[in-house]
Short mmCIF file of C-alpha atoms in Angstrom, two decimals:
data_model
loop_
_atom_site.label_atom_id
_atom_site.label_comp_id
_atom_site.label_asym_id
_atom_site.label_seq_id
_atom_site.Cartn_x
_atom_site.Cartn_y
_atom_site.Cartn_z
CA MET A 930 0.00 0.00 0.00
CA ALA A 931 2.90 2.34 0.76
CA ALA A 932 4.27 1.68 -2.71
CA LEU A 933 0.90 2.55 -4.25
CA VAL A 934 0.70 5.81 -2.29
CA CYS A 935 4.24 6.75 -3.24
CA GLY A 936 3.51 5.82 -6.86
CA VAL A 937 0.50 8.14 -6.92
CA SER A 938 2.56 10.88 -5.29
CA VAL A 939 5.26 10.51 -7.92
CA LEU A 940 2.77 10.70 -10.75
CA LEU A 941 1.23 13.85 -9.30
CA GLY A 942 4.64 15.37 -8.60
CA VAL A 943 4.02 15.58 -4.85
CA ILE A 944 7.25 13.81 -3.94
CA PRO A 945 9.86 14.93 -6.48
CA GLY A 946 12.61 13.12 -4.60
CA CYS A 947 11.29 9.83 -5.93
CA VAL A 948 12.22 10.57 -9.57
CA THR A 949 15.16 8.69 -11.12
CA ALA A 950 14.81 6.42 -14.14
CA GLY A 951 12.21 5.32 -16.67
CA ARG A 952 10.32 2.22 -17.73
CA SER A 953 9.10 0.42 -20.88
CA PHE A 954 11.38 1.38 -23.77
CA ALA A 955 13.34 4.40 -22.54
CA GLY A 956 12.83 7.40 -24.79
CA GLU A 957 15.32 10.25 -25.08
CA THR A 958 13.81 13.73 -24.90
CA VAL A 959 14.18 15.81 -28.07
CA ASP A 960 14.99 19.54 -27.70
CA ASN A 961 13.44 19.79 -24.22
CA SER A 962 10.01 18.98 -25.70
CA SER A 963 7.60 16.19 -24.96
CA ASP A 964 8.71 14.35 -28.11
CA LEU A 965 10.99 11.34 -27.78
CA LYS A 966 13.34 9.22 -29.85
CA VAL A 967 14.34 5.61 -29.28
CA ASP A 968 17.43 3.51 -29.92
CA ASP A 969 17.87 0.97 -32.71
CA PHE A 970 16.80 -1.99 -30.57
CA ALA A 971 13.50 -0.33 -29.68
CA LYS A 972 12.99 0.67 -33.31
CA ASP A 973 13.44 -2.93 -34.46
CA VAL A 974 10.90 -4.19 -31.92
CA LEU A 975 8.34 -1.46 -32.61
CA THR A 976 8.52 -1.92 -36.38
CA GLY A 977 9.13 -5.68 -36.53
CA GLY A 978 6.74 -8.57 -37.03
CA LEU A 979 6.75 -9.44 -33.33
CA THR A 980 4.61 -6.45 -32.37
CA THR A 981 2.89 -5.75 -35.70
CA VAL A 982 1.93 -9.31 -36.69
CA PHE A 983 2.28 -11.80 -33.82
CA LEU A 984 0.73 -9.70 -31.04
CA PRO A 985 -2.38 -8.61 -33.00
CA LEU A 986 -2.84 -12.20 -34.22
CA VAL A 987 -2.95 -13.47 -30.63
CA TYR A 988 -5.33 -10.68 -29.61
CA ILE A 989 -7.63 -11.43 -32.55
CA ILE A 990 -7.82 -15.11 -31.57
CA VAL A 991 -8.52 -14.23 -27.93
CA PHE A 992 -11.18 -11.73 -29.00
CA ILE A 993 -12.94 -14.19 -31.33
CA ILE A 994 -13.02 -16.93 -28.70
CA GLY A 995 -13.28 -14.89 -25.51
CA LEU A 996 -16.10 -12.51 -26.46
CA PRO A 997 -18.83 -15.09 -27.17
CA THR A 998 -17.77 -17.60 -24.49
CA ASN A 999 -17.62 -15.02 -21.71
CA SER A 1000 -20.84 -13.39 -22.91
CA ILE A 1001 -22.61 -16.76 -22.70
CA ALA A 1002 -21.06 -17.39 -19.28
CA LEU A 1003 -22.23 -14.04 -17.94
CA TRP A 1004 -25.71 -14.66 -19.39
CA VAL A 1005 -25.88 -18.07 -17.71
CA PHE A 1006 -24.72 -16.76 -14.33
CA GLY A 1007 -26.95 -13.69 -14.48
CA TYR A 1008 -30.19 -14.99 -15.98
CA ARG A 1009 -30.18 -18.79 -15.99
CA THR A 1010 -28.77 -19.57 -12.57
CA LYS A 1011 -31.35 -19.06 -9.84
CA LYS A 1012 -29.34 -20.12 -6.79
CA LYS A 1013 -26.34 -17.84 -6.32
CA HIS A 1014 -23.83 -20.13 -4.65
CA PRO A 1015 -20.37 -18.72 -3.74
CA ALA A 1016 -18.76 -20.45 -6.74
CA THR A 1017 -21.35 -18.90 -9.05
CA ILE A 1018 -20.63 -15.43 -7.63
CA TYR A 1019 -16.87 -15.76 -8.15
CA MET A 1020 -17.26 -17.14 -11.67
CA ALA A 1021 -19.75 -14.41 -12.63
CA ASN A 1022 -17.31 -11.72 -11.48
CA LEU A 1023 -14.48 -13.41 -13.36
CA ALA A 1024 -16.58 -13.52 -16.53
CA LEU A 1025 -17.47 -9.84 -16.09
CA ALA A 1026 -13.79 -8.88 -15.67
CA ASP A 1027 -12.84 -10.81 -18.81
CA LEU A 1028 -15.67 -9.29 -20.81
CA LEU A 1029 -14.80 -5.73 -19.76
CA PHE A 1030 -11.20 -6.44 -20.75
CA ILE A 1031 -12.02 -8.00 -24.13
CA PHE A 1032 -14.20 -5.03 -25.12
CA TRP A 1033 -10.99 -2.97 -25.48
CA PHE A 1034 -9.22 -5.47 -27.74
CA PRO A 1035 -10.21 -3.82 -31.05
CA LEU A 1036 -8.26 -0.71 -29.99
CA LYS A 1037 -5.27 -2.84 -29.00
CA ILE A 1038 -5.39 -4.77 -32.27
CA ALA A 1039 -5.66 -1.57 -34.33
CA TYR A 1040 -2.70 -0.10 -32.42
CA HIS A 1041 -0.35 -2.97 -33.27
CA VAL A 1042 -1.60 -3.48 -36.84
CA ASN A 1043 -1.06 0.24 -37.42
CA GLY A 1044 2.64 -0.10 -36.58
CA ASN A 1045 2.26 0.58 -32.85
CA ASN A 1046 0.78 3.97 -33.64
CA TRP A 1047 -1.90 5.05 -31.14
CA ILE A 1048 -4.52 7.37 -32.68
CA PHE A 1049 -7.26 7.17 -30.04
CA GLY A 1050 -6.07 9.80 -27.56
CA GLU A 1051 -4.40 9.84 -24.17
CA GLY A 1052 -7.52 9.04 -22.13
CA LEU A 1053 -8.33 5.79 -23.92
CA CYS A 1054 -4.69 4.73 -23.67
CA ARG A 1055 -4.75 5.14 -19.88
CA VAL A 1056 -7.98 3.16 -19.65
CA LEU A 1057 -6.60 0.37 -21.85
CA VAL A 1058 -3.38 0.03 -19.84
CA SER A 1059 -5.25 0.04 -16.54
CA PHE A 1060 -7.73 -2.57 -17.74
CA TYR A 1061 -4.87 -4.70 -19.02
CA TYR A 1062 -3.09 -4.95 -15.69
CA GLY A 1063 -6.34 -4.91 -13.74
CA ASN A 1064 -7.76 -7.90 -15.62
CA MET A 1065 -4.68 -10.02 -15.00
CA TYR A 1066 -4.67 -9.48 -11.24
CA CYS A 1067 -8.46 -9.57 -11.03
CA SER A 1068 -8.41 -13.00 -12.69
CA ILE A 1069 -5.75 -14.24 -10.27
CA LEU A 1070 -7.69 -13.12 -7.20
CA PHE A 1071 -11.02 -14.55 -8.35
CA MET A 1072 -9.36 -17.82 -9.36
CA THR A 1073 -7.81 -18.01 -5.89
CA SER A 1074 -11.18 -17.32 -4.26
CA LEU A 1075 -12.80 -19.99 -6.42
CA SER A 1076 -10.09 -22.51 -5.51
CA VAL A 1077 -10.54 -21.84 -1.78
CA GLN A 1078 -14.31 -22.18 -2.18
CA ARG A 1079 -13.96 -25.53 -3.97
CA TYR A 1080 -11.78 -26.78 -1.15
CA TRP A 1081 -14.42 -25.90 1.43
CA VAL A 1082 -17.08 -27.65 -0.67
CA ILE A 1083 -15.01 -30.84 -0.55
CA VAL A 1084 -14.34 -30.48 3.17
CA ASP A 1085 -17.94 -29.52 4.03
CA PRO A 1086 -20.18 -30.40 1.04
CA ILE A 1087 -23.47 -30.07 2.92
CA SER A 1088 -23.08 -26.52 4.18
CA GLN A 1089 -24.25 -23.96 1.63
CA SER A 1090 -25.56 -21.34 4.01
CA LYS A 1091 -26.62 -17.80 3.26
CA LYS A 1092 -23.67 -16.65 5.33
CA LYS A 1093 -21.22 -18.14 2.82
CA THR A 1094 -23.02 -16.37 -0.01
CA THR A 1095 -22.74 -13.07 1.86
CA ILE A 1096 -19.03 -13.69 2.36
CA ALA A 1097 -18.63 -14.36 -1.37
CA TYR A 1098 -20.28 -11.03 -2.22
CA ALA A 1099 -18.07 -9.22 0.30
CA VAL A 1100 -14.91 -10.86 -1.07
CA SER A 1101 -15.90 -9.97 -4.66
CA ILE A 1102 -16.53 -6.32 -3.79
CA SER A 1103 -13.22 -6.17 -1.91
CA ILE A 1104 -11.36 -7.56 -4.93
CA TRP A 1105 -12.86 -4.94 -7.26
CA ILE A 1106 -11.98 -2.14 -4.83
CA LEU A 1107 -8.42 -3.48 -4.48
CA ILE A 1108 -7.96 -3.67 -8.25
CA VAL A 1109 -9.25 -0.11 -8.76
CA LEU A 1110 -6.89 1.24 -6.08
CA GLY A 1111 -4.01 -0.90 -7.32
CA THR A 1112 -4.25 0.35 -10.92
CA MET A 1113 -4.96 3.97 -9.99
CA PRO A 1114 -1.35 5.11 -10.65
CA LEU A 1115 -1.72 3.92 -14.24
CA TYR A 1116 -4.77 6.17 -14.67
CA LEU A 1117 -2.90 9.17 -13.32
CA THR A 1118 0.21 9.15 -15.52
CA THR A 1119 0.71 10.05 -19.17
CA GLN A 1120 0.94 6.85 -21.21
CA THR A 1121 1.35 8.14 -24.77
CA ALA A 1122 4.50 9.52 -26.38
CA TYR A 1123 5.32 10.80 -29.86
CA ILE A 1124 8.44 9.11 -31.29
CA THR A 1125 10.17 11.47 -33.71
CA ASN A 1126 12.46 8.96 -35.43
CA LEU A 1127 9.52 6.62 -36.14
CA ASP A 1128 6.75 9.20 -36.62
CA ILE A 1129 4.36 7.25 -34.39
CA THR A 1130 2.61 7.79 -31.06
CA THR A 1131 3.04 4.86 -28.71
CA CYS A 1132 0.76 3.78 -25.87
CA HIS A 1133 2.63 2.66 -22.74
CA ASP A 1134 5.50 1.20 -24.79
CA VAL A 1135 7.81 4.23 -24.65
CA LEU A 1136 8.15 6.77 -21.85
CA PRO A 1137 10.81 9.38 -20.95
CA GLU A 1138 13.86 8.15 -19.07
CA LEU A 1139 13.23 10.57 -16.22
CA LYS A 1140 9.46 10.50 -16.36
CA LEU A 1141 8.90 7.92 -13.66
CA SER A 1142 10.88 7.00 -10.58
CA SER A 1143 12.52 3.96 -9.14
CA THR A 1144 9.32 3.82 -7.08
CA MET A 1145 7.77 2.17 -10.14
CA PHE A 1146 10.02 -0.80 -9.37
CA ASP A 1147 8.49 -0.89 -5.88
CA TYR A 1148 5.00 -0.36 -7.31
CA PHE A 1149 5.09 -3.15 -9.88
CA THR A 1150 6.99 -5.45 -7.55
CA SER A 1151 4.28 -4.86 -4.94
CA LEU A 1152 1.64 -5.82 -7.50
CA ALA A 1153 3.56 -8.94 -8.49
CA ILE A 1154 4.13 -10.06 -4.90
CA GLY A 1155 0.82 -9.01 -3.36
CA LEU A 1156 -1.52 -9.85 -6.23
CA PHE A 1157 0.32 -12.75 -7.85
CA PHE A 1158 2.85 -14.47 -5.59
CA PHE A 1159 0.79 -14.69 -2.39
CA PRO A 1160 -2.43 -15.77 -4.20
CA ALA A 1161 -0.41 -18.35 -6.15
CA VAL A 1162 1.07 -19.78 -2.93
CA LEU A 1163 -2.38 -19.85 -1.32
CA THR A 1164 -3.80 -21.64 -4.38
CA VAL A 1165 -1.08 -24.29 -4.28
CA ILE A 1166 -1.63 -24.83 -0.54
CA VAL A 1167 -5.37 -25.20 -1.08
CA TYR A 1168 -4.80 -27.74 -3.86
CA VAL A 1169 -2.45 -29.79 -1.69
CA LEU A 1170 -5.03 -29.82 1.11
CA MET A 1171 -7.75 -30.67 -1.40
CA ILE A 1172 -5.84 -33.71 -2.67
CA MET A 1173 -5.03 -34.83 0.88
CA THR A 1174 -8.70 -34.55 1.84
CA LEU A 1175 -9.82 -36.59 -1.15
CA LYS A 1176 -7.25 -39.30 -0.44
CA ALA A 1177 -8.33 -39.44 3.20
CA SER A 1178 -11.97 -40.11 2.24
CA CYS A 1179 -13.38 -43.44 3.38
CA THR A 1180 -14.82 -44.95 0.21
CA GLU A 1181 -13.72 -44.71 -3.39
CA ALA A 1182 -17.34 -44.46 -4.58
CA ASN A 1183 -17.91 -41.25 -2.62
CA ILE A 1184 -14.90 -39.43 -4.00
CA GLY A 1185 -14.80 -40.52 -7.64
CA LYS A 1186 -16.59 -37.51 -9.14
CA SER A 1187 -15.16 -35.04 -6.62
CA ARG A 1188 -11.63 -36.21 -7.30
CA ARG A 1189 -12.07 -36.01 -11.06
CA ARG A 1190 -13.51 -32.49 -10.94
CA ALA A 1191 -10.83 -31.38 -8.47
CA ILE A 1192 -8.09 -32.71 -10.74
CA GLU A 1193 -9.65 -30.97 -13.76
CA LEU A 1194 -9.77 -27.69 -11.85
CA ILE A 1195 -6.19 -28.07 -10.60
CA ILE A 1196 -4.81 -28.81 -14.06
CA THR A 1197 -6.71 -25.94 -15.68
CA VAL A 1198 -5.69 -23.36 -13.09
CA LEU A 1199 -2.06 -24.51 -13.10
CA ILE A 1200 -1.99 -24.12 -16.88
CA MET A 1201 -3.28 -20.58 -16.45
CA TYR A 1202 -0.57 -19.79 -13.91
CA LEU A 1203 2.23 -21.36 -15.97
CA VAL A 1204 1.23 -19.88 -19.33
CA CYS A 1205 -0.63 -16.67 -18.52
CA PHE A 1206 0.49 -15.25 -15.19
CA THR A 1207 3.94 -16.50 -14.17
CA PRO A 1208 6.03 -15.39 -17.20
CA SER A 1209 4.58 -11.87 -17.32
CA ASN A 1210 5.03 -11.22 -13.60
CA ILE A 1211 8.58 -12.61 -13.48
CA VAL A 1212 9.73 -10.66 -16.54
CA LEU A 1213 7.95 -7.55 -15.23
CA VAL A 1214 9.97 -7.58 -12.00
CA VAL A 1215 13.21 -8.38 -13.86
CA HIS A 1216 12.57 -5.51 -16.28
CA TYR A 1217 12.11 -2.88 -13.58
CA TYR A 1218 14.94 -4.33 -11.49
CA MET A 1219 17.35 -3.86 -14.40
CA ILE A 1220 16.11 -0.31 -14.96
CA LYS A 1221 16.50 0.59 -11.29
CA PHE A 1222 19.94 -0.91 -10.67
CA TYR A 1223 21.55 -0.88 -14.15
CA GLY A 1224 19.77 2.03 -15.82
CA VAL A 1225 18.83 -0.03 -18.89
CA SER A 1226 16.70 -3.08 -19.68
CA ASN A 1227 16.73 -5.27 -22.77
CA VAL A 1228 13.93 -7.61 -21.67
CA TYR A 1229 10.97 -5.38 -22.47
CA ALA A 1230 10.43 -7.16 -25.79
CA PHE A 1231 10.06 -10.44 -23.88
CA TYR A 1232 7.76 -8.72 -21.43
CA ILE A 1233 5.25 -7.46 -24.00
CA VAL A 1234 5.06 -10.99 -25.44
CA ALA A 1235 4.52 -12.46 -21.96
CA LEU A 1236 1.88 -9.83 -21.24
CA CYS A 1237 0.19 -10.66 -24.51
CA LEU A 1238 0.11 -14.35 -23.59
CA SER A 1239 -1.44 -13.42 -20.23
CA SER A 1240 -4.56 -12.33 -22.12
CA ILE A 1241 -5.16 -15.97 -23.06
CA ASN A 1242 -6.67 -16.43 -19.58
CA SER A 1243 -9.81 -14.76 -20.95
CA CYS A 1244 -10.24 -17.81 -23.21
CA ILE A 1245 -9.40 -20.39 -20.56
CA ASP A 1246 -11.74 -19.05 -17.86
CA PRO A 1247 -14.96 -20.36 -19.49
CA PHE A 1248 -13.45 -23.86 -19.45
CA VAL A 1249 -12.84 -23.43 -15.72
CA TYR A 1250 -16.55 -22.76 -15.29
CA TYR A 1251 -17.29 -25.88 -17.33
CA PHE A 1252 -15.07 -28.09 -15.17
CA VAL A 1253 -16.21 -26.63 -11.86
CA SER A 1254 -19.97 -26.43 -12.22
CA LYS A 1255 -22.35 -29.11 -13.50
CA ASP A 1256 -25.16 -26.53 -13.40
CA PHE A 1257 -23.12 -24.33 -15.73
CA ARG A 1258 -22.70 -27.19 -18.21
CA ASP A 1259 -26.42 -27.91 -18.12
CA HIS A 1260 -27.38 -24.25 -18.52
CA VAL A 1261 -25.02 -23.82 -21.49
CA LYS A 1262 -26.52 -26.86 -23.22
CA ASN A 1263 -30.05 -25.60 -22.59
CA THR A 1264 -29.12 -22.12 -23.82
CA MET A 1265 -27.62 -23.54 -27.03
CA MET A 1266 -30.79 -25.59 -27.58
CA CYS A 1267 -32.97 -22.51 -26.92
CA ARG A 1268 -34.69 -24.10 -23.94
CA SER A 1269 -36.30 -21.82 -21.41
CA VAL A 1270 -35.53 -22.17 -17.71
CA ARG A 1271 -38.98 -23.66 -17.10
CA ALA A 1272 -38.61 -26.19 -19.92
CA ALA A 1273 -35.17 -27.18 -18.67
CA GLU A 1274 -36.57 -27.70 -15.16
CA ARG A 1275 -39.36 -29.92 -16.52
CA ILE A 1276 -36.87 -32.03 -18.45
CA ARG A 1277 -34.64 -32.32 -15.41
CA ALA A 1278 -37.56 -33.30 -13.17
CA SER A 1279 -38.73 -35.88 -15.72
CA PHE A 1280 -35.23 -37.34 -15.99
CA THR A 1281 -34.84 -37.49 -12.21
CA SER A 1282 -38.24 -39.19 -11.87
CA MET A 1283 -37.34 -41.73 -14.54
CA LYS A 1284 -33.98 -42.40 -12.90
CA ASN A 1285 -35.57 -42.93 -9.49
CA SER A 1286 -38.19 -45.18 -11.05
CA LYS A 1287 -35.51 -47.36 -12.61
CA LYS A 1288 -33.70 -47.60 -9.28
CA SER A 1289 -36.96 -48.59 -7.58
CA ASN A 1290 -37.67 -51.27 -10.19
CA ILE A 1291 -34.18 -52.66 -9.83
CA TYR A 1292 -34.57 -52.71 -6.07
CA ARG A 1293 -37.95 -54.53 -6.28
CA SER A 1294 -36.57 -56.97 -8.82
CA THR A 1295 -33.64 -57.72 -6.57
CA ARG A 1296 -35.93 -58.25 -3.61
CA THR A 1297 -38.17 -60.59 -5.62
CA THR A 1298 -35.23 -62.62 -6.91
CA SER A 1299 -33.75 -62.85 -3.44
CA SER A 1300 -37.09 -63.94 -1.97
CA THR A 1301 -37.60 -66.60 -4.65
CA ALA A 1302 -34.10 -67.93 -4.14
CA THR A 1303 -34.66 -68.12 -0.40
CA SER A 1304 -38.01 -69.92 -0.90
CA ASN A 1305 -36.44 -72.42 -3.26
CA THR A 1306 -33.63 -73.00 -0.87
CA ASN A 1307 -36.03 -73.63 2.00
CA TYR A 1308 -38.03 -75.91 -0.18
#
């Protein structure tokens, strides 16, 4: 929190003593103006296929997949799901965060396709950058909350009290407030810069060497540790306890489905951490560490690729919902088949009745066979 306050103070110029070096690609000021120029390495990255072809291609794929899947997920959670269990609340917030993030992708795609030239103004650039970082850490926190909730379901599957639902709402609101406060420094600083030797205006990718302070190392490190490292450790601990609890269960029949769903959730979330969150956060800290202590960083190109890959979580999240919730799977199928909630309930009731009837017939048949066998034996 101290790092966030100091970061805000730096951006507002309240604490001038914090100012030292820059971030992103360091731009050299031209004739004491706000214009900048970059070195040959930065020019190659900003004009090469990595940022003008690969990045927009990834964003297009994420947009095409993520927009409809998260829209359907939010529709299911908002309008098809009657009982708002804690897991449903966390997944609905996660879908909302992904959807708000994906809405900005057309601007990001246009920026890279246009040669990393931002034409949409300073305000939209600040919003885009803030949503970018905010979505990543918002996803991590909601995934952690969902993992903890799944553990408690396995430990205490019967208890689904109103109190737990209230706690889920409180946790969700707290996460949104934390994300808004955590990304506030990004809203308050200038993110665009005109690059004279490329004749483009960048968004977040190039900033003056002396524009921001070494406090940005503390700020981004605080985000990485507080909103990534600790939640990741908590998630791993919860998964270890979850596996131990399942192994300690008495009968194999009782834990078959729970174990399978738990393993599916663990694998999916670990993939998200390994592919989406871990590389970007590690390279982020390394990048600002090199700027603070060596005055230069050559890993920013790796960082923007890692940050791009972190957006893939918006495509993976709907599969998490699918693995975690049977109700979600049923609601998606009914939505795709244009079944109303009432029709789906009738079909479910009919199926349950038929299933119970079959069990009853089997039970009576078994009793009759057993009775006949006993009679024959006595005879």
